[in-house]
């Protein structure tokens, strides 16, 4: 288990970094496949986000517990087996809870195994940090991932079907943009969100730069 | 053409339900390595090769596991096979073309976590394809993957020369390009039906 020496303190940032600064989808561009594939409705997006968070949480926690026991040479293989185990658990769990969601998500539940975000967190964070810190970080990352899925899912369902969680929003006269539910819509909406974030970032930098200039002149 | 015939399965996987542009599988390498055609094409071929090996292996494993009622081990077994196939390809590329090995960099071992490959294995199990059908399916998926990654690389080489607003450079632009490509591929939807 963790020794005192390598244990860094758990701060609020350990949790928050996954939601904003290191958001797995919008900033790191990891785990894109499920992000695009199952976000045509909010309900699917939520189910996928929660399932991924569960797998992320359990597998990084286990990796963190076992991090001194796993030999360095076979660590990736060991991580993948751990992840695959929890994905199998989730697969059967969702099947038991809601067959409807299981059919909607299809093979994408099993494809959580190859979500690069989970392997990335196991390698970059869980293998170097204590259990508690890992759990807190994974919770943040999972929340960030779910949030990103919801961002996409809500836009696509709103524009593509005119509903939100199945409830009609726009009334009778709305003509749905069917393309948003189809594959190209996924690419366009994610591209749009990335554009928005890039624009906000650029404006902030420009703002900071002008303030610096103003401070220099004074 | 019936939905079971081999040419239809091939076309279906390659064009109609293109793995990258219609099923969103294997997006990471397509966005990551598609900067130049020179690296995109070998990456596509390497991925298609791993797909072929793992598809045949997955078919065999599925037969064995079903015979012993061990279906819940399927996912773990598939992943293990894919990881070893990738190791094989990685070693042979390193041996025959060190320059290419360096160009592909981190994305080569990451073929393991390319969802397109596990996707082929899982879908062919879902559809209950026999050995020949699985072969046609994985060849089609591989061809579709090469097509998508090379098309993306070609588009991105052109866009590099264009005057794009600074906010849209990088990932956002690639996603928009992929969206347009995907729109074009939707035109194949009625093919063979």
Short mmCIF file of C-alpha atoms in Angstrom, two decimals, chain B residues 28-167:
data_model
loop_
_atom_site.label_atom_id
_atom_site.label_comp_id
_atom_site.label_asym_id
_atom_site.label_seq_id
_atom_site.Cartn_x
_atom_site.Cartn_y
_atom_site.Cartn_z
CA UNK B 28 -8.50 7.99 -32.28
CA UNK B 29 -5.92 6.80 -34.85
CA UNK B 30 -7.88 8.41 -37.68
CA UNK B 31 -7.69 11.78 -35.96
CA UNK B 32 -4.17 11.18 -34.65
CA UNK B 33 -2.17 9.72 -37.55
CA UNK B 34 -3.98 11.24 -40.50
CA UNK B 35 -1.66 14.25 -40.84
CA UNK B 36 0.09 12.87 -43.92
CA UNK B 37 -0.86 10.22 -46.48
CA UNK B 38 2.65 8.75 -46.13
CA UNK B 39 2.01 7.63 -42.53
CA UNK B 40 -1.75 7.20 -42.80
CA UNK B 41 -1.57 4.44 -45.42
CA UNK B 42 0.89 2.12 -43.57
CA UNK B 43 -1.09 2.68 -40.37
CA UNK B 44 -4.24 1.64 -42.19
CA UNK B 45 -2.57 -1.46 -43.60
CA UNK B 46 -1.15 -2.45 -40.20
CA UNK B 47 -4.59 -2.04 -38.62
CA UNK B 48 -6.29 -4.01 -41.40
CA UNK B 49 -3.75 -6.82 -40.96
CA UNK B 50 -4.34 -7.03 -37.22
CA UNK B 51 -8.07 -7.01 -37.93
CA UNK B 52 -7.72 -10.02 -40.22
CA UNK B 53 -5.62 -12.04 -37.76
CA UNK B 54 -7.79 -11.24 -34.77
CA UNK B 55 -11.00 -11.90 -36.68
CA UNK B 56 -9.92 -15.45 -37.55
CA UNK B 57 -8.63 -16.01 -34.02
CA UNK B 58 -11.82 -14.59 -32.52
CA UNK B 59 -13.90 -16.98 -34.62
CA UNK B 60 -11.85 -19.94 -33.36
CA UNK B 61 -12.04 -18.77 -29.74
CA UNK B 62 -15.76 -18.25 -29.98
CA UNK B 63 -16.23 -21.81 -31.26
CA UNK B 64 -14.18 -23.18 -28.35
CA UNK B 65 -15.81 -21.01 -25.69
CA UNK B 66 -19.31 -21.81 -26.93
CA UNK B 67 -18.50 -25.52 -26.86
CA UNK B 68 -17.54 -25.24 -23.19
CA UNK B 69 -20.30 -22.76 -22.18
CA UNK B 70 -17.78 -20.10 -21.27
CA UNK B 71 -19.20 -17.12 -23.15
CA UNK B 72 -18.55 -14.72 -20.29
CA UNK B 73 -14.81 -15.09 -20.92
CA UNK B 74 -15.22 -13.95 -24.51
CA UNK B 75 -14.26 -10.31 -24.00
CA UNK B 76 -11.09 -11.09 -22.06
CA UNK B 77 -10.04 -13.76 -24.56
CA UNK B 78 -10.58 -11.46 -27.54
CA UNK B 79 -8.55 -8.68 -25.98
CA UNK B 80 -5.67 -11.02 -25.18
CA UNK B 81 -5.58 -12.27 -28.79
CA UNK B 82 -5.65 -8.75 -30.21
CA UNK B 83 -2.86 -7.63 -27.90
CA UNK B 84 -0.64 -10.50 -29.05
CA UNK B 85 -1.43 -9.86 -32.73
CA UNK B 86 -0.44 -6.21 -32.29
CA UNK B 87 2.81 -7.26 -30.64
CA UNK B 88 3.52 -9.44 -33.69
CA UNK B 89 2.87 -6.63 -36.16
CA UNK B 90 4.89 -4.19 -34.06
CA UNK B 91 7.91 -6.51 -34.03
CA UNK B 92 7.78 -7.12 -37.77
CA UNK B 93 7.46 -3.40 -38.62
CA UNK B 94 10.36 -2.60 -36.29
CA UNK B 95 12.43 -5.29 -38.01
CA UNK B 96 11.59 -4.39 -41.63
CA UNK B 97 11.18 -0.61 -41.52
CA UNK B 98 12.62 1.25 -38.51
CA UNK B 99 11.78 4.61 -40.14
CA UNK B 100 8.10 3.72 -40.39
CA UNK B 101 8.25 2.39 -36.83
CA UNK B 102 9.37 5.80 -35.59
CA UNK B 103 6.80 7.66 -37.72
CA UNK B 104 3.90 5.68 -36.28
CA UNK B 105 5.23 6.17 -32.74
CA UNK B 106 2.82 5.65 -29.87
CA UNK B 107 -0.07 4.89 -32.21
CA UNK B 108 1.34 1.48 -33.12
CA UNK B 109 0.95 -0.18 -29.69
CA UNK B 110 -2.32 1.74 -29.38
CA UNK B 111 -3.76 -0.41 -32.18
CA UNK B 112 -4.52 -2.75 -29.27
CA UNK B 113 -7.03 -0.28 -27.95
CA UNK B 114 -8.38 0.54 -31.41
CA UNK B 115 -12.06 -0.14 -30.97
CA UNK B 116 -12.44 -1.00 -34.66
CA UNK B 117 -10.54 -4.25 -34.13
CA UNK B 118 -12.44 -5.39 -31.08
CA UNK B 119 -15.52 -4.13 -32.92
CA UNK B 120 -14.93 -6.53 -35.82
CA UNK B 121 -14.56 -9.42 -33.40
CA UNK B 122 -17.68 -8.49 -31.41
CA UNK B 123 -19.91 -7.73 -34.39
CA UNK B 124 -19.04 -10.93 -36.23
CA UNK B 125 -19.96 -12.83 -33.07
CA UNK B 126 -23.21 -10.89 -32.81
CA UNK B 127 -24.14 -11.60 -36.42
CA UNK B 128 -23.16 -15.28 -36.01
CA UNK B 129 -20.95 -15.29 -39.12
CA UNK B 130 -19.15 -18.49 -40.11
CA UNK B 131 -15.44 -18.54 -40.92
CA UNK B 132 -15.73 -17.38 -44.55
CA UNK B 133 -18.23 -14.66 -43.69
CA UNK B 134 -15.97 -13.49 -40.85
CA UNK B 135 -13.06 -13.30 -43.29
CA UNK B 136 -15.10 -11.24 -45.76
CA UNK B 137 -16.28 -9.01 -42.91
CA UNK B 138 -12.82 -8.33 -41.53
CA UNK B 139 -11.34 -7.74 -45.00
CA UNK B 140 -14.15 -5.28 -45.73
CA UNK B 141 -13.70 -3.53 -42.39
CA UNK B 142 -9.94 -3.27 -43.03
CA UNK B 143 -10.47 -1.88 -46.53
CA UNK B 144 -12.98 0.61 -45.16
CA UNK B 145 -10.56 1.69 -42.45
CA UNK B 146 -7.74 2.25 -44.98
CA UNK B 147 -10.14 4.18 -47.22
CA UNK B 148 -11.29 6.43 -44.38
CA UNK B 149 -7.84 7.18 -42.95
CA UNK B 150 -6.32 7.90 -46.39
CA UNK B 151 -9.25 10.14 -47.40
CA UNK B 152 -8.90 12.04 -44.12
CA UNK B 153 -5.16 12.44 -44.62
CA UNK B 154 -5.68 13.74 -48.15
CA UNK B 155 -8.22 16.30 -46.96
CA UNK B 156 -6.02 17.41 -44.09
CA UNK B 157 -3.01 17.88 -46.37
CA UNK B 158 -5.14 20.26 -48.45
CA UNK B 159 -6.51 22.08 -45.41
CA UNK B 160 -2.97 22.69 -44.15
CA UNK B 161 -2.51 25.04 -47.10
CA UNK B 162 -5.78 26.86 -46.52
CA UNK B 163 -6.23 29.97 -44.41
CA UNK B 164 -8.24 28.59 -41.49
CA UNK B 165 -9.24 30.86 -38.56
CA UNK B 166 -6.97 30.14 -35.60
CA UNK B 167 -9.76 28.81 -33.34
#
